[in-house]
Short mmCIF file of N, CA, C and O in Angstrom, two decimals:
data_model
loop_
_atom_site.label_atom_id
_atom_site.label_comp_id
_atom_site.label_asym_id
_atom_site.label_seq_id
_atom_site.Cartn_x
_atom_site.Cartn_y
_atom_site.Cartn_z
N MET A 1 110.26 27.78 -59.74
CA MET A 1 111.11 26.81 -59.25
C MET A 1 112.54 27.06 -59.78
O MET A 1 112.71 27.31 -61.00
N LYS A 2 113.53 26.98 -58.94
CA LYS A 2 114.86 27.16 -59.41
C LYS A 2 115.34 25.96 -60.18
O LYS A 2 114.88 24.87 -59.96
N SER A 3 116.34 26.17 -61.11
CA SER A 3 116.85 25.17 -61.95
C SER A 3 117.43 24.01 -61.06
O SER A 3 117.23 22.89 -61.36
N GLY A 4 118.18 24.39 -60.01
CA GLY A 4 118.80 23.41 -59.17
C GLY A 4 117.79 22.53 -58.49
O GLY A 4 118.00 21.33 -58.34
N SER A 5 116.71 23.08 -57.95
CA SER A 5 115.68 22.25 -57.25
C SER A 5 114.97 21.41 -58.29
O SER A 5 114.56 20.31 -57.99
N PHE A 6 114.80 21.89 -59.57
CA PHE A 6 114.16 21.10 -60.55
C PHE A 6 115.01 19.87 -60.93
O PHE A 6 114.50 18.79 -60.98
N GLN A 7 116.30 20.08 -61.06
CA GLN A 7 117.23 18.96 -61.32
C GLN A 7 117.30 18.01 -60.14
O GLN A 7 117.31 16.86 -60.39
N LYS A 8 117.27 18.58 -58.92
CA LYS A 8 117.19 17.67 -57.75
C LYS A 8 115.93 16.84 -57.75
O LYS A 8 115.90 15.68 -57.45
N SER A 9 114.81 17.53 -58.00
CA SER A 9 113.54 16.80 -58.07
C SER A 9 113.52 15.74 -59.16
O SER A 9 113.08 14.62 -58.97
N LEU A 10 114.09 16.08 -60.39
CA LEU A 10 114.21 15.19 -61.39
C LEU A 10 115.06 13.97 -61.09
O LEU A 10 114.73 12.84 -61.41
N ALA A 11 116.15 14.27 -60.36
CA ALA A 11 117.05 13.19 -59.95
C ALA A 11 116.31 12.24 -59.01
O ALA A 11 116.53 11.03 -59.01
N HIS A 12 115.56 12.78 -58.12
CA HIS A 12 114.72 11.89 -57.17
C HIS A 12 113.79 11.05 -57.96
O HIS A 12 113.60 9.89 -57.63
N VAL A 13 113.10 11.59 -58.94
CA VAL A 13 112.12 10.83 -59.80
C VAL A 13 112.82 9.72 -60.50
O VAL A 13 112.35 8.59 -60.59
N VAL A 14 114.00 10.04 -61.04
CA VAL A 14 114.75 9.03 -61.81
C VAL A 14 115.21 7.88 -60.90
O VAL A 14 115.00 6.73 -61.22
N LEU A 15 115.68 8.27 -59.63
CA LEU A 15 116.12 7.27 -58.68
C LEU A 15 114.90 6.38 -58.31
O LEU A 15 115.02 5.20 -58.28
N LEU A 16 113.73 7.05 -58.07
CA LEU A 16 112.59 6.27 -57.69
C LEU A 16 112.07 5.33 -58.82
O LEU A 16 111.57 4.27 -58.53
N ARG A 17 112.31 5.81 -60.04
CA ARG A 17 111.87 4.90 -61.15
C ARG A 17 112.79 3.74 -61.23
O ARG A 17 112.34 2.65 -61.63
N TRP A 18 114.04 3.87 -60.99
CA TRP A 18 115.04 2.74 -60.94
C TRP A 18 114.60 1.77 -59.80
O TRP A 18 114.67 0.53 -59.95
N ILE A 19 114.34 2.34 -58.68
CA ILE A 19 113.78 1.50 -57.60
C ILE A 19 112.54 0.79 -57.93
O ILE A 19 112.40 -0.39 -57.61
N LEU A 20 111.63 1.46 -58.59
CA LEU A 20 110.39 0.81 -59.02
C LEU A 20 110.67 -0.34 -60.01
O LEU A 20 110.11 -1.41 -59.91
N LEU A 21 111.66 -0.11 -60.96
CA LEU A 21 111.97 -1.16 -61.85
C LEU A 21 112.56 -2.36 -61.16
O LEU A 21 112.16 -3.55 -61.38
N GLY A 22 113.41 -2.11 -60.17
CA GLY A 22 113.98 -3.20 -59.32
C GLY A 22 112.93 -3.92 -58.54
O GLY A 22 112.95 -5.19 -58.52
N TYR A 23 111.98 -3.18 -58.04
CA TYR A 23 110.85 -3.80 -57.26
C TYR A 23 110.05 -4.73 -58.20
O TYR A 23 109.79 -5.86 -57.84
N PHE A 24 109.74 -4.24 -59.39
CA PHE A 24 109.03 -5.07 -60.39
C PHE A 24 109.77 -6.34 -60.84
O PHE A 24 109.13 -7.38 -61.04
N VAL A 25 111.09 -6.24 -60.89
CA VAL A 25 111.93 -7.43 -61.23
C VAL A 25 111.82 -8.44 -60.08
O VAL A 25 111.58 -9.61 -60.29
N VAL A 26 111.97 -8.00 -58.87
CA VAL A 26 111.87 -8.89 -57.70
C VAL A 26 110.44 -9.47 -57.64
O VAL A 26 110.27 -10.69 -57.41
N LEU A 27 109.41 -8.63 -57.85
CA LEU A 27 108.04 -9.02 -57.88
C LEU A 27 107.79 -10.13 -58.91
O LEU A 27 107.17 -11.17 -58.64
N ALA A 28 108.41 -9.98 -60.12
CA ALA A 28 108.27 -11.00 -61.14
C ALA A 28 108.85 -12.27 -60.79
O ALA A 28 108.29 -13.36 -60.98
N PHE A 29 110.01 -12.29 -60.10
CA PHE A 29 110.65 -13.54 -59.65
C PHE A 29 109.77 -14.24 -58.64
O PHE A 29 109.60 -15.42 -58.67
N ILE A 30 109.17 -13.45 -57.70
CA ILE A 30 108.27 -14.01 -56.67
C ILE A 30 107.01 -14.59 -57.32
O ILE A 30 106.64 -15.72 -56.99
N ALA A 31 106.45 -13.78 -58.15
CA ALA A 31 105.12 -14.09 -58.76
C ALA A 31 105.30 -15.34 -59.76
O ALA A 31 104.38 -16.15 -59.83
N PHE A 32 106.40 -15.46 -60.47
CA PHE A 32 106.51 -16.42 -61.44
C PHE A 32 107.49 -17.53 -61.15
O PHE A 32 107.91 -18.32 -62.00
N TRP A 33 107.81 -17.65 -59.83
CA TRP A 33 108.58 -18.78 -59.39
C TRP A 33 107.74 -20.05 -59.65
O TRP A 33 106.55 -20.07 -59.36
N PRO A 34 108.36 -21.10 -60.12
CA PRO A 34 107.54 -22.33 -60.51
C PRO A 34 106.76 -22.98 -59.40
O PRO A 34 105.67 -23.50 -59.67
N THR A 35 107.20 -22.86 -58.16
CA THR A 35 106.40 -23.45 -57.03
C THR A 35 106.08 -22.29 -56.02
O THR A 35 106.72 -21.21 -56.10
N PRO A 36 105.14 -22.54 -55.22
CA PRO A 36 104.75 -21.44 -54.24
C PRO A 36 105.98 -21.04 -53.34
O PRO A 36 106.63 -21.95 -52.93
N VAL A 37 106.19 -19.72 -53.29
CA VAL A 37 107.41 -19.31 -52.57
C VAL A 37 107.27 -19.50 -51.05
O VAL A 37 108.31 -19.55 -50.40
N ASP A 38 106.14 -19.76 -50.57
CA ASP A 38 106.02 -19.96 -49.16
C ASP A 38 106.02 -21.50 -48.80
O ASP A 38 106.01 -21.88 -47.61
N LYS A 39 106.22 -22.30 -49.78
CA LYS A 39 106.23 -23.78 -49.55
C LYS A 39 107.26 -24.17 -48.51
O LYS A 39 106.99 -24.97 -47.69
N PRO A 40 108.51 -23.70 -48.64
CA PRO A 40 109.56 -24.14 -47.63
C PRO A 40 109.21 -23.75 -46.21
O PRO A 40 109.68 -24.39 -45.29
N ALA A 41 108.50 -22.67 -46.07
CA ALA A 41 108.20 -22.20 -44.69
C ALA A 41 106.84 -22.66 -44.16
O ALA A 41 106.43 -22.34 -43.04
N ALA A 42 106.02 -23.26 -45.02
CA ALA A 42 104.66 -23.60 -44.64
C ALA A 42 104.58 -24.43 -43.37
O ALA A 42 103.70 -24.21 -42.52
N GLY A 43 105.43 -25.42 -43.24
CA GLY A 43 105.40 -26.32 -42.03
C GLY A 43 105.71 -25.53 -40.78
O GLY A 43 105.06 -25.62 -39.76
N ASP A 44 106.81 -24.68 -40.89
CA ASP A 44 107.19 -23.88 -39.70
C ASP A 44 106.15 -22.87 -39.37
O ASP A 44 105.95 -22.59 -38.16
N LEU A 45 105.53 -22.29 -40.40
CA LEU A 45 104.50 -21.29 -40.09
C LEU A 45 103.25 -21.98 -39.40
O LEU A 45 102.70 -21.40 -38.46
N SER A 46 102.96 -23.19 -39.85
CA SER A 46 101.84 -23.94 -39.15
C SER A 46 102.11 -24.23 -37.74
O SER A 46 101.27 -24.08 -36.84
N VAL A 47 103.36 -24.59 -37.42
CA VAL A 47 103.80 -24.87 -36.08
C VAL A 47 103.72 -23.64 -35.25
O VAL A 47 103.21 -23.60 -34.09
N LEU A 48 104.21 -22.55 -35.74
CA LEU A 48 104.15 -21.18 -35.05
C LEU A 48 102.73 -20.76 -34.82
O LEU A 48 102.42 -20.39 -33.72
N LEU A 49 101.88 -20.86 -35.80
CA LEU A 49 100.48 -20.54 -35.57
C LEU A 49 99.82 -21.39 -34.53
O LEU A 49 99.03 -20.89 -33.74
N ASP A 50 100.06 -22.72 -34.56
CA ASP A 50 99.54 -23.54 -33.55
C ASP A 50 99.97 -23.12 -32.15
O ASP A 50 99.20 -23.06 -31.19
N LEU A 51 101.26 -22.80 -32.02
CA LEU A 51 101.77 -22.31 -30.74
C LEU A 51 101.17 -20.97 -30.31
O LEU A 51 100.80 -20.84 -29.17
N LEU A 52 100.98 -20.10 -31.22
CA LEU A 52 100.29 -18.84 -30.98
C LEU A 52 98.87 -19.03 -30.50
O LEU A 52 98.40 -18.39 -29.54
N HIS A 53 98.15 -19.99 -31.18
CA HIS A 53 96.78 -20.25 -30.82
C HIS A 53 96.66 -20.83 -29.45
O HIS A 53 95.75 -20.47 -28.72
N GLN A 54 97.63 -21.69 -29.11
CA GLN A 54 97.62 -22.24 -27.72
C GLN A 54 97.92 -21.19 -26.62
O GLN A 54 97.57 -21.44 -25.49
N ASN A 55 98.47 -20.05 -27.05
CA ASN A 55 98.88 -19.03 -26.13
C ASN A 55 97.94 -17.76 -26.27
O ASN A 55 98.34 -16.62 -25.94
N GLY A 56 96.70 -18.00 -26.81
CA GLY A 56 95.77 -16.93 -26.80
C GLY A 56 95.53 -16.13 -28.07
O GLY A 56 94.71 -15.26 -28.03
N ILE A 57 96.38 -16.32 -29.02
CA ILE A 57 96.17 -15.60 -30.31
C ILE A 57 94.86 -16.17 -30.95
O ILE A 57 94.67 -17.36 -30.96
N PRO A 58 94.03 -15.31 -31.49
CA PRO A 58 92.77 -15.73 -32.05
C PRO A 58 92.89 -16.72 -33.20
O PRO A 58 93.90 -16.61 -33.99
N GLU A 59 91.97 -17.66 -33.34
CA GLU A 59 91.94 -18.66 -34.34
C GLU A 59 91.90 -18.05 -35.82
O GLU A 59 92.37 -18.65 -36.71
N TRP A 60 91.27 -16.86 -35.92
CA TRP A 60 91.17 -16.32 -37.23
C TRP A 60 92.48 -15.82 -37.81
O TRP A 60 92.56 -15.63 -39.08
N ILE A 61 93.50 -15.77 -36.97
CA ILE A 61 94.85 -15.55 -37.46
C ILE A 61 95.39 -16.88 -37.86
O ILE A 61 95.88 -17.62 -37.01
N ASN A 62 95.17 -17.23 -39.14
CA ASN A 62 95.57 -18.60 -39.57
C ASN A 62 96.42 -18.44 -40.84
O ASN A 62 96.78 -17.35 -41.27
N TYR A 63 96.68 -19.53 -41.53
CA TYR A 63 97.54 -19.57 -42.74
C TYR A 63 96.92 -18.65 -43.75
O TYR A 63 97.66 -17.84 -44.48
N GLY A 64 95.59 -18.74 -43.98
CA GLY A 64 94.94 -17.89 -45.07
C GLY A 64 95.07 -16.40 -44.79
O GLY A 64 95.30 -15.61 -45.67
N SER A 65 94.91 -15.98 -43.48
CA SER A 65 95.00 -14.53 -43.20
C SER A 65 96.51 -14.08 -43.26
O SER A 65 96.75 -12.96 -43.67
N VAL A 66 97.38 -14.95 -42.85
CA VAL A 66 98.83 -14.57 -43.09
C VAL A 66 99.16 -14.45 -44.52
O VAL A 66 99.88 -13.50 -44.97
N GLU A 67 98.67 -15.33 -45.44
CA GLU A 67 98.90 -15.24 -46.83
C GLU A 67 98.30 -14.04 -47.38
O GLU A 67 98.91 -13.38 -48.26
N ALA A 68 97.05 -13.68 -47.03
CA ALA A 68 96.39 -12.53 -47.54
C ALA A 68 97.18 -11.28 -47.13
O ALA A 68 97.31 -10.37 -47.92
N SER A 69 97.57 -11.26 -45.92
CA SER A 69 98.38 -10.08 -45.44
C SER A 69 99.72 -9.91 -46.18
O SER A 69 100.14 -8.86 -46.49
N ALA A 70 100.34 -11.08 -46.47
CA ALA A 70 101.53 -11.10 -47.23
C ALA A 70 101.35 -10.46 -48.62
O ALA A 70 102.18 -9.69 -49.13
N ASN A 71 100.21 -10.85 -49.23
CA ASN A 71 99.91 -10.26 -50.59
C ASN A 71 99.73 -8.72 -50.47
O ASN A 71 100.21 -7.99 -51.34
N ILE A 72 99.07 -8.28 -49.43
CA ILE A 72 98.88 -6.84 -49.22
C ILE A 72 100.15 -6.10 -49.11
O ILE A 72 100.50 -5.13 -49.83
N PHE A 73 101.07 -6.63 -48.25
CA PHE A 73 102.37 -6.01 -47.99
C PHE A 73 103.28 -6.14 -49.19
O PHE A 73 104.24 -5.37 -49.40
N LEU A 74 103.14 -7.21 -49.97
CA LEU A 74 103.95 -7.39 -51.17
C LEU A 74 103.68 -6.35 -52.26
O LEU A 74 104.57 -5.85 -52.90
N PHE A 75 102.41 -5.92 -52.37
CA PHE A 75 102.00 -4.91 -53.34
C PHE A 75 101.96 -3.47 -52.88
O PHE A 75 101.82 -2.59 -53.61
N ALA A 76 102.05 -3.29 -51.57
CA ALA A 76 102.04 -1.87 -51.03
C ALA A 76 103.17 -1.02 -51.60
O ALA A 76 102.95 0.10 -51.97
N PRO A 77 104.42 -1.56 -51.80
CA PRO A 77 105.49 -0.73 -52.42
C PRO A 77 105.15 -0.32 -53.82
O PRO A 77 105.54 0.70 -54.31
N ALA A 78 104.41 -1.17 -54.51
CA ALA A 78 103.96 -0.81 -55.93
C ALA A 78 103.16 0.51 -55.89
O ALA A 78 103.43 1.41 -56.69
N GLY A 79 102.17 0.57 -54.98
CA GLY A 79 101.37 1.79 -54.94
C GLY A 79 102.12 3.01 -54.51
O GLY A 79 102.01 4.03 -55.09
N LEU A 80 102.99 2.81 -53.54
CA LEU A 80 103.83 3.93 -53.04
C LEU A 80 104.74 4.42 -54.17
O LEU A 80 104.79 5.64 -54.44
N LEU A 81 105.52 3.53 -54.84
CA LEU A 81 106.40 3.93 -55.85
C LEU A 81 105.74 4.44 -57.14
O LEU A 81 106.22 5.38 -57.72
N LEU A 82 104.60 3.91 -57.50
CA LEU A 82 103.86 4.36 -58.63
C LEU A 82 103.42 5.88 -58.36
O LEU A 82 103.54 6.69 -59.25
N ALA A 83 102.95 6.08 -57.15
CA ALA A 83 102.41 7.39 -56.85
C ALA A 83 103.55 8.40 -56.83
O ALA A 83 103.41 9.60 -57.21
N LEU A 84 104.77 8.01 -56.37
CA LEU A 84 105.90 8.95 -56.29
C LEU A 84 106.58 9.11 -57.63
O LEU A 84 107.26 10.18 -57.81
N THR A 85 106.46 8.21 -58.55
CA THR A 85 107.15 8.38 -59.85
C THR A 85 106.19 8.79 -60.97
O THR A 85 106.67 9.38 -61.95
N LEU A 86 104.89 8.48 -60.90
CA LEU A 86 103.95 8.90 -61.94
C LEU A 86 103.07 9.95 -61.35
O LEU A 86 101.88 9.74 -61.14
N ARG A 87 103.68 11.09 -61.05
CA ARG A 87 102.99 12.08 -60.25
C ARG A 87 101.74 12.67 -60.93
O ARG A 87 100.85 13.24 -60.25
N ARG A 88 101.68 12.69 -62.26
CA ARG A 88 100.56 13.33 -62.93
C ARG A 88 99.28 12.41 -63.06
O ARG A 88 98.34 12.81 -63.60
N ARG A 89 99.43 11.28 -62.50
CA ARG A 89 98.34 10.31 -62.61
C ARG A 89 97.40 10.47 -61.41
O ARG A 89 97.89 10.78 -60.30
N ARG A 90 96.17 10.25 -61.54
CA ARG A 90 95.22 10.22 -60.50
C ARG A 90 95.25 8.93 -59.73
O ARG A 90 95.63 7.93 -60.27
N TRP A 91 94.79 8.93 -58.41
CA TRP A 91 94.97 7.71 -57.65
C TRP A 91 94.17 6.52 -58.26
O TRP A 91 94.73 5.42 -58.19
N TRP A 92 93.07 6.78 -58.79
CA TRP A 92 92.27 5.73 -59.33
C TRP A 92 92.92 5.06 -60.63
O TRP A 92 92.81 3.86 -60.89
N GLN A 93 93.73 5.90 -61.33
CA GLN A 93 94.48 5.33 -62.48
C GLN A 93 95.58 4.43 -62.04
O GLN A 93 95.83 3.37 -62.57
N LEU A 94 96.23 4.88 -60.93
CA LEU A 94 97.32 4.05 -60.39
C LEU A 94 96.82 2.76 -59.75
O LEU A 94 97.38 1.71 -59.88
N LEU A 95 95.62 2.89 -59.11
CA LEU A 95 94.95 1.66 -58.49
C LEU A 95 94.53 0.72 -59.63
O LEU A 95 94.77 -0.47 -59.57
N ALA A 96 94.09 1.22 -60.75
CA ALA A 96 93.69 0.43 -61.88
C ALA A 96 94.95 -0.26 -62.50
O ALA A 96 94.94 -1.40 -62.88
N LEU A 97 96.05 0.53 -62.53
CA LEU A 97 97.26 -0.01 -63.09
C LEU A 97 97.78 -1.20 -62.19
O LEU A 97 98.19 -2.25 -62.63
N GLY A 98 97.73 -1.00 -60.86
CA GLY A 98 98.16 -2.05 -59.87
C GLY A 98 97.22 -3.26 -60.02
O GLY A 98 97.67 -4.36 -59.97
N THR A 99 95.95 -3.06 -60.18
CA THR A 99 95.02 -4.14 -60.32
C THR A 99 95.31 -4.89 -61.69
O THR A 99 95.29 -6.09 -61.71
N ALA A 100 95.65 -4.18 -62.76
CA ALA A 100 96.05 -4.87 -63.94
C ALA A 100 97.32 -5.65 -63.82
O ALA A 100 97.42 -6.78 -64.37
N VAL A 101 98.31 -5.13 -63.06
CA VAL A 101 99.55 -5.93 -62.91
C VAL A 101 99.22 -7.23 -62.06
O VAL A 101 99.71 -8.22 -62.40
N SER A 102 98.43 -7.00 -61.04
CA SER A 102 97.96 -8.20 -60.23
C SER A 102 97.26 -9.20 -61.07
O SER A 102 97.47 -10.39 -60.99
N GLY A 103 96.33 -8.70 -61.87
CA GLY A 103 95.59 -9.59 -62.72
C GLY A 103 96.42 -10.37 -63.73
O GLY A 103 96.32 -11.52 -64.04
N THR A 104 97.45 -9.65 -64.24
CA THR A 104 98.38 -10.24 -65.20
C THR A 104 99.26 -11.34 -64.46
O THR A 104 99.45 -12.43 -65.07
N VAL A 105 99.67 -11.06 -63.28
CA VAL A 105 100.35 -12.03 -62.48
C VAL A 105 99.50 -13.26 -62.26
O VAL A 105 100.00 -14.39 -62.51
N GLU A 106 98.34 -13.11 -61.89
CA GLU A 106 97.41 -14.20 -61.57
C GLU A 106 97.10 -15.02 -62.82
O GLU A 106 97.01 -16.22 -62.82
N LEU A 107 96.89 -14.33 -63.92
CA LEU A 107 96.60 -14.93 -65.17
C LEU A 107 97.80 -15.83 -65.68
O LEU A 107 97.72 -16.97 -66.07
N GLY A 108 99.06 -15.16 -65.45
CA GLY A 108 100.27 -15.96 -65.84
C GLY A 108 100.44 -17.17 -64.98
O GLY A 108 100.78 -18.28 -65.51
N GLN A 109 100.16 -17.14 -63.73
CA GLN A 109 100.20 -18.25 -62.84
C GLN A 109 99.18 -19.30 -63.29
O GLN A 109 99.53 -20.51 -63.31
N LEU A 110 97.97 -18.94 -63.61
CA LEU A 110 96.95 -19.86 -64.04
C LEU A 110 97.36 -20.53 -65.29
O LEU A 110 97.20 -21.76 -65.42
N LEU A 111 97.90 -19.80 -66.24
CA LEU A 111 98.13 -20.39 -67.62
C LEU A 111 99.48 -21.18 -67.68
O LEU A 111 99.53 -22.18 -68.41
N PHE A 112 100.47 -20.75 -66.90
CA PHE A 112 101.79 -21.26 -67.16
C PHE A 112 102.40 -21.96 -65.94
O PHE A 112 103.51 -22.59 -66.14
N LEU A 113 101.85 -21.82 -64.82
CA LEU A 113 102.48 -22.45 -63.58
C LEU A 113 101.49 -23.37 -62.86
O LEU A 113 100.78 -22.95 -61.95
N PRO A 114 101.49 -24.62 -63.24
CA PRO A 114 100.46 -25.53 -62.70
C PRO A 114 100.62 -25.77 -61.17
O PRO A 114 99.67 -26.19 -60.58
N GLN A 115 101.79 -25.55 -60.63
CA GLN A 115 101.93 -25.79 -59.21
C GLN A 115 101.56 -24.46 -58.35
O GLN A 115 101.54 -24.52 -57.15
N ARG A 116 101.31 -23.40 -58.99
CA ARG A 116 100.89 -22.14 -58.34
C ARG A 116 99.32 -22.05 -58.32
O ARG A 116 98.64 -22.67 -59.14
N PHE A 117 98.84 -21.30 -57.34
CA PHE A 117 97.45 -21.18 -57.25
C PHE A 117 97.02 -19.69 -57.52
O PHE A 117 97.43 -18.79 -56.88
N SER A 118 96.15 -19.54 -58.51
CA SER A 118 95.64 -18.27 -58.93
C SER A 118 94.34 -18.16 -58.36
O SER A 118 93.48 -19.03 -58.32
N SER A 119 93.99 -16.88 -57.79
CA SER A 119 92.69 -16.70 -57.20
C SER A 119 92.19 -15.23 -57.25
O SER A 119 93.04 -14.33 -57.26
N PRO A 120 90.92 -15.09 -57.36
CA PRO A 120 90.40 -13.70 -57.31
C PRO A 120 90.74 -12.98 -55.99
O PRO A 120 90.95 -11.78 -55.90
N GLN A 121 90.87 -13.78 -54.88
CA GLN A 121 91.19 -13.20 -53.62
C GLN A 121 92.60 -12.60 -53.64
O GLN A 121 92.85 -11.52 -53.04
N ASP A 122 93.53 -13.19 -54.32
CA ASP A 122 94.86 -12.70 -54.50
C ASP A 122 94.87 -11.30 -55.26
O ASP A 122 95.49 -10.36 -54.84
N ILE A 123 94.01 -11.20 -56.31
CA ILE A 123 93.90 -9.97 -56.98
C ILE A 123 93.35 -8.90 -56.05
O ILE A 123 93.84 -7.76 -56.04
N LEU A 124 92.33 -9.18 -55.24
CA LEU A 124 91.76 -8.29 -54.30
C LEU A 124 92.82 -7.84 -53.28
O LEU A 124 92.97 -6.64 -53.00
N MET A 125 93.53 -8.80 -52.69
CA MET A 125 94.53 -8.42 -51.68
C MET A 125 95.63 -7.65 -52.22
O MET A 125 96.18 -6.62 -51.59
N ASN A 126 96.15 -7.98 -53.45
CA ASN A 126 97.13 -7.26 -54.11
C ASN A 126 96.69 -5.83 -54.40
O ASN A 126 97.45 -4.87 -54.16
N THR A 127 95.45 -5.65 -54.88
CA THR A 127 94.90 -4.35 -55.11
C THR A 127 94.79 -3.56 -53.81
O THR A 127 95.11 -2.35 -53.81
N LEU A 128 94.42 -4.18 -52.76
CA LEU A 128 94.36 -3.47 -51.42
C LEU A 128 95.77 -3.03 -51.01
O LEU A 128 95.93 -1.97 -50.51
N GLY A 129 96.78 -3.85 -51.35
CA GLY A 129 98.14 -3.46 -51.07
C GLY A 129 98.56 -2.26 -51.89
O GLY A 129 99.15 -1.31 -51.43
N VAL A 130 98.19 -2.17 -53.18
CA VAL A 130 98.45 -1.01 -54.02
C VAL A 130 97.81 0.19 -53.38
O VAL A 130 98.34 1.28 -53.28
N GLY A 131 96.51 0.04 -52.99
CA GLY A 131 95.79 1.17 -52.36
C GLY A 131 96.46 1.63 -51.08
O GLY A 131 96.50 2.78 -50.85
N LEU A 132 96.97 0.65 -50.29
CA LEU A 132 97.72 1.06 -49.07
C LEU A 132 98.88 1.87 -49.35
O LEU A 132 99.23 2.86 -48.74
N GLY A 133 99.64 1.48 -50.39
CA GLY A 133 100.81 2.23 -50.86
C GLY A 133 100.52 3.60 -51.38
O GLY A 133 101.23 4.57 -51.09
N LEU A 134 99.34 3.71 -52.10
CA LEU A 134 98.88 4.98 -52.61
C LEU A 134 98.59 5.88 -51.42
O LEU A 134 98.87 7.13 -51.48
N LEU A 135 97.92 5.33 -50.44
CA LEU A 135 97.54 6.14 -49.28
C LEU A 135 98.74 6.59 -48.51
O LEU A 135 98.84 7.76 -48.08
N LEU A 136 99.75 5.76 -48.37
CA LEU A 136 101.04 6.12 -47.73
C LEU A 136 101.61 7.24 -48.49
O LEU A 136 102.19 8.24 -47.94
N ALA A 137 101.71 7.13 -49.80
CA ALA A 137 102.33 8.23 -50.69
C ALA A 137 101.68 9.51 -50.48
O ALA A 137 102.26 10.60 -50.39
N THR A 138 100.31 9.49 -50.36
CA THR A 138 99.50 10.69 -50.17
C THR A 138 99.85 11.32 -48.82
O THR A 138 100.05 12.54 -48.81
N VAL A 139 100.02 10.54 -47.78
CA VAL A 139 100.40 11.08 -46.49
C VAL A 139 101.80 11.61 -46.56
O VAL A 139 102.05 12.75 -46.01
N LEU A 140 102.72 10.95 -47.12
CA LEU A 140 104.10 11.45 -47.24
C LEU A 140 104.21 12.69 -48.02
O LEU A 140 104.98 13.61 -47.65
N LYS A 141 103.42 12.86 -49.09
CA LYS A 141 103.48 14.11 -49.86
C LYS A 141 102.88 15.27 -49.12
O LYS A 141 103.29 16.37 -49.43
N ARG A 142 102.09 15.00 -48.15
CA ARG A 142 101.47 16.11 -47.45
C ARG A 142 102.28 16.51 -46.18
O ARG A 142 101.94 17.56 -45.59
N LEU A 143 103.22 15.72 -45.81
CA LEU A 143 104.04 16.03 -44.67
C LEU A 143 104.96 17.21 -44.98
O LEU A 143 105.40 17.30 -46.12
N PRO A 144 105.16 18.14 -44.05
CA PRO A 144 106.10 19.15 -44.37
C PRO A 144 107.53 18.58 -44.54
O PRO A 144 107.83 17.48 -43.89
N LEU A 145 108.32 19.15 -45.36
CA LEU A 145 109.69 18.64 -45.63
C LEU A 145 110.50 18.42 -44.41
O LEU A 145 111.25 17.52 -44.24
N SER A 146 110.36 19.38 -43.39
CA SER A 146 111.12 19.28 -42.16
C SER A 146 110.69 18.01 -41.37
O SER A 146 111.51 17.52 -40.59
N ALA A 147 109.45 17.45 -41.53
CA ALA A 147 109.11 16.30 -40.79
C ALA A 147 109.69 15.01 -41.51
O ALA A 147 109.88 13.99 -40.76
N VAL A 148 110.10 15.13 -42.70
CA VAL A 148 110.64 13.99 -43.35
C VAL A 148 112.19 13.88 -43.14
O VAL A 148 112.77 12.86 -43.06
N ARG A 149 112.78 15.06 -43.16
CA ARG A 149 114.31 15.09 -43.07
C ARG A 149 114.68 15.32 -41.62
O ARG A 149 114.07 16.10 -40.90
N PRO A 150 115.78 14.64 -41.21
CA PRO A 150 116.23 14.86 -39.83
C PRO A 150 116.85 16.20 -39.51
O PRO A 150 117.31 16.90 -40.35
#
């Protein structure tokens, strides 16, 4: 590997690590906000879901499934960024790290935030999100460079 490409690769990893740090700061604000972050939108979401159900959207798409999906998509960037910045780790180590982060968040909510709801389902959905991010990183790493760049 040429020195220039090594430095470029190192610069990308450093940038991705800063992005990962920023992501974790935003995640901490969301996770440890004193009240549920979806509380202001809960009424509007219920109205929207009722309207969608009246127009043929299946009943199983409800508040619980939307919340579960939100947890998955909230943690998917963690898996993607962890895989791209901690290259020498195996997928199961990164999945375990993501699960530990999720468990820490849920434990913190349980112990310190009485208005928040901690649940094993959240840990599962968050872990699925990390797994989705890891899968996306695997796909991106296997794409030829010409497919990623315009």
